[in-house]
XYZ file of C-alpha atoms in Angstrom:
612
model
C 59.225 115.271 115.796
C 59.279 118.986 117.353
C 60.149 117.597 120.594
C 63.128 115.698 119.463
C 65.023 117.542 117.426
C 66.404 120.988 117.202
C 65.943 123.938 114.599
C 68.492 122.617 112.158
C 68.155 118.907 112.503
C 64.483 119.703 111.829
C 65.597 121.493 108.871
C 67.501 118.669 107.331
C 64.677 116.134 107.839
C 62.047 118.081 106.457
C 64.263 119.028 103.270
C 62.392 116.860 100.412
C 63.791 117.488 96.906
C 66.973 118.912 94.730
C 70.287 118.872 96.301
C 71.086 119.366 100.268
C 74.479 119.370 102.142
C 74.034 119.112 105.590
C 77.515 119.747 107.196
C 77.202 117.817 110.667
C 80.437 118.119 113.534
C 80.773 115.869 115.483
C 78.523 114.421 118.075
C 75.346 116.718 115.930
C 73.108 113.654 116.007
C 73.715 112.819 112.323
C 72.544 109.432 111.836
C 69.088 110.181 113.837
C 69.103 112.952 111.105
C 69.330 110.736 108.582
C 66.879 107.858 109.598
C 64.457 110.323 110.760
C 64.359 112.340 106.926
C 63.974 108.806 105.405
C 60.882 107.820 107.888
C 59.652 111.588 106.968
C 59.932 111.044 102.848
C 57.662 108.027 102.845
C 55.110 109.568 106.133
C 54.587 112.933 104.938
C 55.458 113.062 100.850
C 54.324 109.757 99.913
C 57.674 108.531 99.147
C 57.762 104.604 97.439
C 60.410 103.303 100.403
C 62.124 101.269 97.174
C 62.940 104.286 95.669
C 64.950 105.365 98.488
C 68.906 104.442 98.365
C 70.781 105.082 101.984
C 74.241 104.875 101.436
C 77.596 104.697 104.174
C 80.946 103.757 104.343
C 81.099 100.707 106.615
C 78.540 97.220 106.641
C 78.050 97.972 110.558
C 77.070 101.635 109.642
C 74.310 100.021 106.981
C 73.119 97.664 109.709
C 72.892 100.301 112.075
C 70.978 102.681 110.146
C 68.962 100.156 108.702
C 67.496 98.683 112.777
C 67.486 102.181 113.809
C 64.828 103.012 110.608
C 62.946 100.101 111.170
C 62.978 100.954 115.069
C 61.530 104.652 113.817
C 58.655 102.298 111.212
C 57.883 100.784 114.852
C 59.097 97.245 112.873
C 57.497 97.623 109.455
C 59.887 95.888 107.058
C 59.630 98.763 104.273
C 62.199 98.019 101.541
C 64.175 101.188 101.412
C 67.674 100.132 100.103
C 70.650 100.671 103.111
C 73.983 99.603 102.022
C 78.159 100.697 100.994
C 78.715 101.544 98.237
C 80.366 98.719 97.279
C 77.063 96.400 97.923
C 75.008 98.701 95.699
C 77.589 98.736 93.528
C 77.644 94.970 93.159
C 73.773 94.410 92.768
C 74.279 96.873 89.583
C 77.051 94.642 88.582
C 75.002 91.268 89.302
C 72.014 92.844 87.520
C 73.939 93.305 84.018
C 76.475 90.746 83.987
C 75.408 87.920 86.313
C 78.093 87.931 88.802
C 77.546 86.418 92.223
C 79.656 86.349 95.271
C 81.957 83.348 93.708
C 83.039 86.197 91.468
C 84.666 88.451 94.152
C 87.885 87.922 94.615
C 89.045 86.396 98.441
C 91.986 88.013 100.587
C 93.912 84.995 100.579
C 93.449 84.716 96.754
C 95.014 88.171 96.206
C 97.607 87.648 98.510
C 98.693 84.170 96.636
C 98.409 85.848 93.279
C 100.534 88.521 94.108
C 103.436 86.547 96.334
C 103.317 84.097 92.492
C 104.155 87.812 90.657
C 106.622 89.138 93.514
C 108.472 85.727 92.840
C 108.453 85.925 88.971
C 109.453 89.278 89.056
C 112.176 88.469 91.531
C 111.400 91.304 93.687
C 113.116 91.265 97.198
C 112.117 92.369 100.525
C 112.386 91.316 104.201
C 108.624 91.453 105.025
C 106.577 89.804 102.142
C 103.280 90.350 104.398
C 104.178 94.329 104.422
C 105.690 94.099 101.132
C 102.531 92.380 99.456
C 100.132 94.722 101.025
C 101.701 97.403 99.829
C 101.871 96.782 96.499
C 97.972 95.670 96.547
C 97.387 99.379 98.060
C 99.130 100.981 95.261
C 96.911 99.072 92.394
C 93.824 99.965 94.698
C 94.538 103.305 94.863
C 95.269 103.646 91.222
C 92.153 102.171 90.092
C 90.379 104.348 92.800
C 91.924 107.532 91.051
C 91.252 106.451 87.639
C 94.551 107.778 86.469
C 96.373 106.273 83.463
C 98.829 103.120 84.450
C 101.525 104.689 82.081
C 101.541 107.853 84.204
C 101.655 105.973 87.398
C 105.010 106.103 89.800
C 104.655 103.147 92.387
C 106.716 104.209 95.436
C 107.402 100.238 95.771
C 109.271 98.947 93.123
C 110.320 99.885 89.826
C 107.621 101.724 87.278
C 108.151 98.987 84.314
C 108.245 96.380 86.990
C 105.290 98.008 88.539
C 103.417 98.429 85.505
C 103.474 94.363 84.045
C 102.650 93.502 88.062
C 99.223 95.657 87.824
C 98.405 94.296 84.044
C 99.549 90.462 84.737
C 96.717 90.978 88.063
C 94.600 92.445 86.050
C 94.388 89.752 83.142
C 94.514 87.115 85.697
C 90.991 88.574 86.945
C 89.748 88.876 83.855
C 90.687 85.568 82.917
C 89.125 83.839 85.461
C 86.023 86.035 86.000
C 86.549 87.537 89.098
C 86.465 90.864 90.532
C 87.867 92.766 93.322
C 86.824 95.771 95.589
C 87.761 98.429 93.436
C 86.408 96.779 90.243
C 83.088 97.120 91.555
C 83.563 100.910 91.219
C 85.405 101.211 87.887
C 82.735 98.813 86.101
C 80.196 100.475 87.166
C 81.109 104.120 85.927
C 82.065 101.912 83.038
C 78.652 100.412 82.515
C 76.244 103.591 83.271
C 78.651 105.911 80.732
C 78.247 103.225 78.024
C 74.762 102.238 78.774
C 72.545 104.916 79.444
C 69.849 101.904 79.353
C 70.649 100.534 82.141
C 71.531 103.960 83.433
C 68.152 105.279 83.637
C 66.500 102.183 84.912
C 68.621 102.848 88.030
C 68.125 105.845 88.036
C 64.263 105.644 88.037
C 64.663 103.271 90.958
C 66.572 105.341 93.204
C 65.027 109.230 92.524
C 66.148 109.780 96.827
C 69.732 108.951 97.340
C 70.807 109.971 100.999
C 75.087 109.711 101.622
C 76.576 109.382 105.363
C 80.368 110.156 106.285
C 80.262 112.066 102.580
C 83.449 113.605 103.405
C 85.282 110.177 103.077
C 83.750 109.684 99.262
C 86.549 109.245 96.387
C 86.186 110.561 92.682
C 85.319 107.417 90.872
C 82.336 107.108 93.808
C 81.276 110.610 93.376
C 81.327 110.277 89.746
C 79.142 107.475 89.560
C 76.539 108.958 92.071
C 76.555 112.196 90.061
C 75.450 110.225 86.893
C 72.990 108.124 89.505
C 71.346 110.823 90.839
C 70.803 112.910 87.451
C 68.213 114.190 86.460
C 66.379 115.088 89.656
C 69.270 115.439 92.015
C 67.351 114.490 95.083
C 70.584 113.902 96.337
C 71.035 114.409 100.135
C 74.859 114.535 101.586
C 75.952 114.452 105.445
C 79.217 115.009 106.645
C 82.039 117.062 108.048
C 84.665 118.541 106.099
C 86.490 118.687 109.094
C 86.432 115.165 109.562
C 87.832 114.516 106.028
C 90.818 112.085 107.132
C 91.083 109.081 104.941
C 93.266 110.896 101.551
C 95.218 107.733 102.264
C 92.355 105.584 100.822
C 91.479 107.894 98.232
C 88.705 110.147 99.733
C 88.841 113.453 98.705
C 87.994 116.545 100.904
C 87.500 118.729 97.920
C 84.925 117.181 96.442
C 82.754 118.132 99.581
C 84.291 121.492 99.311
C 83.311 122.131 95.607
C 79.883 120.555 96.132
C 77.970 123.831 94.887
C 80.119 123.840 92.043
C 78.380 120.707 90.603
C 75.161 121.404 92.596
C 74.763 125.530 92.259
C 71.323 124.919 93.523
C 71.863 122.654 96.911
C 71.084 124.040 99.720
C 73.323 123.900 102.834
C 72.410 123.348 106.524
C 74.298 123.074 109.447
C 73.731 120.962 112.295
C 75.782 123.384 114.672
C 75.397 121.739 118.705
C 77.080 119.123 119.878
C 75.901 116.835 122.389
C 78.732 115.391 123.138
C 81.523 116.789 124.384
C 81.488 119.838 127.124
C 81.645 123.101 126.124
C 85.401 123.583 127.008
C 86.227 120.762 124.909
C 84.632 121.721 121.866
C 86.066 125.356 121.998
C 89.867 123.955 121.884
C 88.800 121.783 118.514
C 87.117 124.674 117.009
C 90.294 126.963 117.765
C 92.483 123.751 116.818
C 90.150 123.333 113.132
C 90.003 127.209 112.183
C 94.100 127.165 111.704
C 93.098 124.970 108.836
C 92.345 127.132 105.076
C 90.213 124.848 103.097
C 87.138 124.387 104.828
C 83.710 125.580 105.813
C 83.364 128.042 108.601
C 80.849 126.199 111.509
C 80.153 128.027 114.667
C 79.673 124.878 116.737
C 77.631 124.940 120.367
C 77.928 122.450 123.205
C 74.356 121.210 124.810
C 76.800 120.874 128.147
C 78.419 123.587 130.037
C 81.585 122.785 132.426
C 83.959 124.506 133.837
C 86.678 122.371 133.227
C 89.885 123.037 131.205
C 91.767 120.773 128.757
C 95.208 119.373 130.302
C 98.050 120.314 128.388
C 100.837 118.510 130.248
C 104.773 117.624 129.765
C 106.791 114.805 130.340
C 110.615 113.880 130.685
C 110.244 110.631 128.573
C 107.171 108.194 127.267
C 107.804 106.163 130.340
C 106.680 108.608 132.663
C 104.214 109.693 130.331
C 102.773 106.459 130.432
C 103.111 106.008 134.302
C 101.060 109.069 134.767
C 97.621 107.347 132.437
C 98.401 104.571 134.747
C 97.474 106.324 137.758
C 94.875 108.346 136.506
C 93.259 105.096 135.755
C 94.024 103.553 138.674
C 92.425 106.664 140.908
C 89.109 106.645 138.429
C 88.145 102.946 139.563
C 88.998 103.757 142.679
C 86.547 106.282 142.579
C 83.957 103.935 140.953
C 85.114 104.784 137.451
C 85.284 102.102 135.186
C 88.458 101.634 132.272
C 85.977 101.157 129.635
C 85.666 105.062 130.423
C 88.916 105.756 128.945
C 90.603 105.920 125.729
C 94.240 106.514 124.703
C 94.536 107.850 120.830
C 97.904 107.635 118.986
C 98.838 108.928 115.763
C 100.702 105.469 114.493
C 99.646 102.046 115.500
C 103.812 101.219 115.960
C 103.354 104.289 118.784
C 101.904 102.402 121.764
C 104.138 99.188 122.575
C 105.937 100.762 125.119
C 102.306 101.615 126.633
C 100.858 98.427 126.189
C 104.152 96.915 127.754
C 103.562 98.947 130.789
C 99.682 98.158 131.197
C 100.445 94.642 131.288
C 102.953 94.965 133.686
C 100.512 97.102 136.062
C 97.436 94.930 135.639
C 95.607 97.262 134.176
C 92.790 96.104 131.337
C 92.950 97.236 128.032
C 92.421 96.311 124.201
C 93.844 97.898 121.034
C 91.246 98.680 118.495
C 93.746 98.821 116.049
C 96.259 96.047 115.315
C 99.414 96.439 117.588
C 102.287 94.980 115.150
C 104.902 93.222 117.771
C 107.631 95.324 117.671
C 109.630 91.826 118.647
C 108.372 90.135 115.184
C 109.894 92.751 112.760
C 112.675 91.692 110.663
C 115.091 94.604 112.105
C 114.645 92.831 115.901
C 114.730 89.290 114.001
C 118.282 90.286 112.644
C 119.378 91.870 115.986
C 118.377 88.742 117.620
C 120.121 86.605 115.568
C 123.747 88.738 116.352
C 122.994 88.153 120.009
C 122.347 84.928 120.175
C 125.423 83.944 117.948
C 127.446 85.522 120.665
C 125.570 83.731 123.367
C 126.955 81.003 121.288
C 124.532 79.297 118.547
C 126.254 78.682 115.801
C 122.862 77.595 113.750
C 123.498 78.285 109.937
C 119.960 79.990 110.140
C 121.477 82.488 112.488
C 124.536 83.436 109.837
C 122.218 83.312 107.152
C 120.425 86.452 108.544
C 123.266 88.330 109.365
C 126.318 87.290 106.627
C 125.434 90.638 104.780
C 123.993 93.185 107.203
C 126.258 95.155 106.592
C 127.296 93.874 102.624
C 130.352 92.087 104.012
C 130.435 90.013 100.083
C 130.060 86.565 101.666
C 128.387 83.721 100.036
C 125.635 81.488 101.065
C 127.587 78.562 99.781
C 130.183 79.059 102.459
C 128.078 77.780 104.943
C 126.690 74.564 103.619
C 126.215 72.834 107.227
C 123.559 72.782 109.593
C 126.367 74.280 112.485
C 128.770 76.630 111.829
C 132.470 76.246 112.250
C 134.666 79.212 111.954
C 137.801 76.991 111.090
C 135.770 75.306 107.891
C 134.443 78.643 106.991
C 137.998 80.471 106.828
C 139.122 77.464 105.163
C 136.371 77.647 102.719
C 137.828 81.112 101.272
C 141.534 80.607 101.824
C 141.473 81.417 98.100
C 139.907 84.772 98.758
C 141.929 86.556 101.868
C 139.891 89.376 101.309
C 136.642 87.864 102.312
C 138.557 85.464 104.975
C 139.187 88.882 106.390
C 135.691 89.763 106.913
C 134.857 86.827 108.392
C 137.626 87.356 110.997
C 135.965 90.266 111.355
C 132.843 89.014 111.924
C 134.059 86.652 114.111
C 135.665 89.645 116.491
C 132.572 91.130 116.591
C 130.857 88.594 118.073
C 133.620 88.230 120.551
C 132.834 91.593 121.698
C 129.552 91.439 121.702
C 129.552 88.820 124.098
C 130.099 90.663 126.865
C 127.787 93.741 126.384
C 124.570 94.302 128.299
C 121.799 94.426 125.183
C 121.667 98.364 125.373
C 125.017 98.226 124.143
C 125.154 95.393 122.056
C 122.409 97.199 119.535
C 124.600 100.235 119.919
C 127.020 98.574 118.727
C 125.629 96.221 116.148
C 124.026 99.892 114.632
C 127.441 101.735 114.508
C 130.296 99.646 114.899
C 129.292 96.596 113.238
C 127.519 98.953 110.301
C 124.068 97.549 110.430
C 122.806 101.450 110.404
C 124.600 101.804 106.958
C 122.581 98.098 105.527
C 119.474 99.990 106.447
C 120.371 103.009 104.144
C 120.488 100.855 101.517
C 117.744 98.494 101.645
C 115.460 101.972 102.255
C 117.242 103.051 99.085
C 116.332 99.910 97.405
C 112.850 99.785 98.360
C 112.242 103.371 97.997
C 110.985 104.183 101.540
C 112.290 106.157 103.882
C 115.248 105.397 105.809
C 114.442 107.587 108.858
C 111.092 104.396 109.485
C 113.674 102.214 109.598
C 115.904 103.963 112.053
C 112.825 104.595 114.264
C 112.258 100.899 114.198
C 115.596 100.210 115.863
C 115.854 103.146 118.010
C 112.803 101.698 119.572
C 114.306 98.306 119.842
C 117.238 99.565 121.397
C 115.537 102.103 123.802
C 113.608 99.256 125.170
C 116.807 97.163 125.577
C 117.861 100.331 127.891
C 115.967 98.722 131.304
C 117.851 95.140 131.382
C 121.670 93.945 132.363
C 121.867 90.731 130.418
C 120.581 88.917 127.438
C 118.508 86.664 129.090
C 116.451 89.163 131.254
C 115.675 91.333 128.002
C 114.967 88.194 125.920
C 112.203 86.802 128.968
C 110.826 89.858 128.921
C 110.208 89.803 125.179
C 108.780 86.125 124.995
C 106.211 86.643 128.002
C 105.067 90.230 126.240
C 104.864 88.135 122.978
C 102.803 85.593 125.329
C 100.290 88.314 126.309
C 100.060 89.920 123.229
C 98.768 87.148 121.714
C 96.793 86.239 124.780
C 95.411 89.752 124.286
C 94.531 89.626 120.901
C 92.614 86.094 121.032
C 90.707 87.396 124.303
C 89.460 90.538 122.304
C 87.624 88.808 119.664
C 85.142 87.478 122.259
C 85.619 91.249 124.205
C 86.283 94.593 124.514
C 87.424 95.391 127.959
C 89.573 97.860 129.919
C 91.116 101.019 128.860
C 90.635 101.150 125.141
C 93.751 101.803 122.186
C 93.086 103.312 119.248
C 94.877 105.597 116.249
C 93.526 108.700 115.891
C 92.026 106.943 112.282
C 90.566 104.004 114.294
C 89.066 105.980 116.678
C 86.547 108.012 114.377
C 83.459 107.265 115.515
C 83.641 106.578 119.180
C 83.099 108.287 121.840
C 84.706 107.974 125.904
C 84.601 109.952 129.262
C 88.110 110.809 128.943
C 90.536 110.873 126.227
C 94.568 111.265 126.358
C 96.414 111.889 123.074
C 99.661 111.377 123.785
C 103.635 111.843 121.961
C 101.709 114.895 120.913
C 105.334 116.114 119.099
C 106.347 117.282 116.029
C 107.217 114.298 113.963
C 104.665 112.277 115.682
C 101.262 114.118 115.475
C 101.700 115.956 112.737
C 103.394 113.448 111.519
C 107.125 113.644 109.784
C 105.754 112.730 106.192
C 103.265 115.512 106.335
C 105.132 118.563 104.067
C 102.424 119.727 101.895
C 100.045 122.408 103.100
C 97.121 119.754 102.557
C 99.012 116.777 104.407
C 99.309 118.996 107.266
C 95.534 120.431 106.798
C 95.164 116.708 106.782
C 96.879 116.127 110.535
C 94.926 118.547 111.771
C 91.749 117.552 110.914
C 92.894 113.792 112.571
C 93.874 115.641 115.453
C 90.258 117.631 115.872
C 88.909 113.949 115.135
C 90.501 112.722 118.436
C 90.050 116.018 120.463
C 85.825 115.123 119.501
C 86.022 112.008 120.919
C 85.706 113.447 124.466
C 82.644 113.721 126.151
C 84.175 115.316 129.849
C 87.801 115.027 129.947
C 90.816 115.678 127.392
C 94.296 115.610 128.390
C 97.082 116.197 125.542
C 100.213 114.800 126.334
C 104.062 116.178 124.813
C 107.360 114.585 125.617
C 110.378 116.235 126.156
C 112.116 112.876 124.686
C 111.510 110.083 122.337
C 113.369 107.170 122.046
C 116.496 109.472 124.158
C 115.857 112.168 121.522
C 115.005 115.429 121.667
C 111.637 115.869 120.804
C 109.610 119.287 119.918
C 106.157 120.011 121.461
C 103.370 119.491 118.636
C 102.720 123.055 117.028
C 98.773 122.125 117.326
C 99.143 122.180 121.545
C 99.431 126.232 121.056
C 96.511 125.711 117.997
C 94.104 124.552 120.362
C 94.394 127.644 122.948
C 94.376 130.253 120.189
C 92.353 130.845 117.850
C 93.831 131.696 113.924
């Protein structure tokens, strides 16, 4: 083992009982550490291997560790327990009430349930798929927290409304036996508070419980690993406060922070080198990290020395921006680079289209890790689309439908009963009501005019002078979310409608990028090749040659929603995440304009030359 590992790794491995934090950056060789103190508590102190519990966050993390143990056992089979917590958490669960996997819940089960409530409840929205998940977040995250439904304020729909959603899904799964995700935590604090039975036989089964990624753990999991690993506290936790950046999901960086608190006697280690990322690269992140407050101070060293500098560079627009990884990629193959070498990490997964639109066009290779939602399929480009082509002429009642009241022009479905639309039936229809025959005039006029716009200035004009900007006011009002995500959503659209003269050149170019996206997206399930796409949350993990963060703005990365001093603690640590992810080359990339805006360079380019 001496020859393997250095002072502090060794340290780690050889701990053996009570409580240990080892706080390990990124790139510090973690998991070896890990695999290597489990091999060393059944080699050298006689450990029972099915007394041992290895717990991480993912099923490929658990099946990683697992091969790389039984690699260390040279094969042995030795039945030390590797799993998330939500598969330990389940064997409780099937040990004291007899569930099996029938029990779980499906996806696709949820999702019907809750589209049957959103229908019952009459609930409207314009994306039930977006609409649906979010709702499904909000009773995860409540039942994560473990805070009182009554005292819950869903940021969805209304709190009474709300409130009979969460209990009608909740007796449903009682009703029918099942279970979902989060269940499996809240029944099992549940069942080890009530039964300290059933309590202690776990606990005399699992006396060594070692966490991974312990950063990312959320109270109702810490809670019920406290009361696990009582009363010996052989409890072993790796992780990087740093690296904290899932608050979205429920974990909570303080609970790594107050560790001692609960654990006065733990000891701490560090494992402080990197092997990684060069030296250059690992000094901006550390002067990036130390602006943050609430952390743990970590001197971290680079095994590599270079002499390289990180590229801070700025560009006009996103175009250019985008031209410029283009050619960068282009000269690295021709060098004998490959693409796989290089990743591109954005703070939103709505941030690269304009990228990905460009890589096609080039030729270049690439994948998104992260799911690239078309910006074409969203309901705002839907509705746009439908203006347009009712003033190329359709006159399809699905069309009118879409548009009648965007903006609230007061005109009934009813009034357009037929398959085609005439303009002469429908004024006739409210020659009753010259008030709304007026807006249809109106209407009618607008279309007119819109007919002989180039699409640049037909969404201009559908935004201000038809009043489609003042429909998404409300509906963000409505809905509760905020209306500047809509307005980005459009000023996107329309942006990208800025590089074509007529209708039918912008609306080719959509359908063959809506062709290759798709072509895209069934080619990566088989594989992952060319220049990889990833948000900086998709992108823990991983690790490439060269890295370029880019829209590194204020409003983008940190992003706009961040106004609390731990949101924007938060931002930082996901931008030190993708700074990490560089093993020889980081460039961070600023705009001078997004979307023909104005846009600020990100406060955290200056953070990463100087040190707070």
């Amino acid at each position: 083992m001496e020859q393997y590992y250095n002072e502090s790794q060794r340290e780690a491995i050889r701990h053996f009982k009570g409580p240990c934090m080892t706080l390990a950056g990124p790139g510090s060789g973690k998991t070896a550490v890990i695999t290597e103190r489990t091999k060393y508590l059944i080699t050298e102190h006689g450990v029972e291997p099915s007394k041992i519990l290895v717990i991480t966050f993912t099923k490929a993390a658990a099946a990683e560790m697992r091969e790389r143990f039984y690699k260390r056992m040279e094969g042995r089979a030795y039945p030390v327990t590797f799993g998330t917590f939500h598969a330990v958490f389940f064997q409780i669960l099937k040990h004291a009430y007899h569930y099996n996997a029938g029990n779980i819940i499906r996806e696709e089960q949820k999702y019907s349930l809750m589209r049957e409530l959103v229908i019952k409840h009459k609930l409207e929205y314009e994306d039930e798929t977006e609409f649906i998940a979010a709702v499904l977040g909000e009773i995860a995250a409540l039942k994560n927290s473990g805070a009182e439904l009554a005292h819950y304020y869903s940021t969805n729909c209304a709190e009474e409304v709300f409130r009979r959603i969460y209990s009608e899904y909740h007796e449903y799964l009682y009703r029918h036996r099942l279970i979902d995700f989060e269940d499996m935590l809240v029944y099992t604090h549940e069942l080890f508070r009530e039964r300290k039975d059933i309590l202690g036989a776990w606990q005399k089964k699992f006396q060594y419980i070692l966490i991974d990624e312990f950063q990312d753990i959320d109270r109702r999991q810490y809670e019920v690993i406290k009361l696990l690993a009582a009363p010996h506290n052989n409890l072993f936790i790796v992780g990087d406060d740093d690296q904290s950046i899932y608050r979205f999901r429920g974990a909570k960086p303080e609970i790594m922070l107050h560790f001692f608190e609960d654990f006065p006697d733990g000891k701490q280690i560090v494992l402080d080198i990197n092997y990684r990322s060069q030296a250059y690269i690992i000094n901006a992140s550390l002067n990036l990290i130390r602006h943050n407050k609430e952390r743990y101070e970590k001197d971290i060293k680079s095994s590599k020395e270079g002499t390289a500098n990180v590229e801070f560079a700025l560009f006009q627009d996103q175009r250019e921006e985008g031209l410029r990884i283009i050619r960068d990629a282009a000269q690295h193959v021709e060098r004998g680079g490959r693409y796989e070498d290089i990743a591109v990490l954005v703070r939103t997964n709505t941030q690269p289209r304009l990228l990905m639109e460009q890589l096609l066009d080039s030729g270049i290779p690439f994948y998104a890790k992260d799911a690239v939602p078309n910006l074409y399929d969203h309901w705002i480009a839907k509705d746009i689309f439908s203006y347009i082509r009712i003033a190329q002429g359709s006159r399809q009642r699905s069309d009118f439908l879409r548009i009648i009241n965007r903006p609230k022009r007061y005109i009934s479905r009813e009034s357009l009963d037929e398959e085609t639309v005439d303009f002469d039936n429908w004024l006739w229809f409210y020659e009753e009501q010259p008030w709304v025959a007026e807006r249809v005039k109106r209407l009618f006029h607008d279309i007119r005019l819109l007919e002989r716009m180039n699409p640049y200035g037909a969404v201009n004009y559908i935004r201000r002078g038809i009043g489609y900007d003042e429909f998404l006011k409300e509906y963000a009002d409505y809905r509760r979310i905020r209306e500047d995500d809509l307005y980005d959503t459009i000023e996107e659209l329309q942006s990208g409608a800025k590089n074509y003269r007529s209708y039918e050149e912008w609306f080719d170019h959509i359908e063959n990028y809506t062709k290759e996206l798709k072509t895209m997206a069934q080619e990566q399930d088989a594989k992952k090749e060319g220049i990889a796409i990833a948000t900086l949350h998709g992108a823990k993990g991983l690790e490439y040659d060269s890295v370029y963060i880019i829209d590194v703005n204020e409003g983008v990365t940190p992003y706009k929603k961040a106004v609390l001093d731990s949101e924007m603690e938060e931002e930082r640590r996901m931008f030190y995440v993708g700074m990490t992810r560089a093993r020889k080359k980081l460039h961070l990339f600023s705009v001078r304009q997004i979307n023909h805006k104005d846009a600020e360079i990100s406060r955290f380019i200056a953070e990463a030359q100087t040190i707070s």
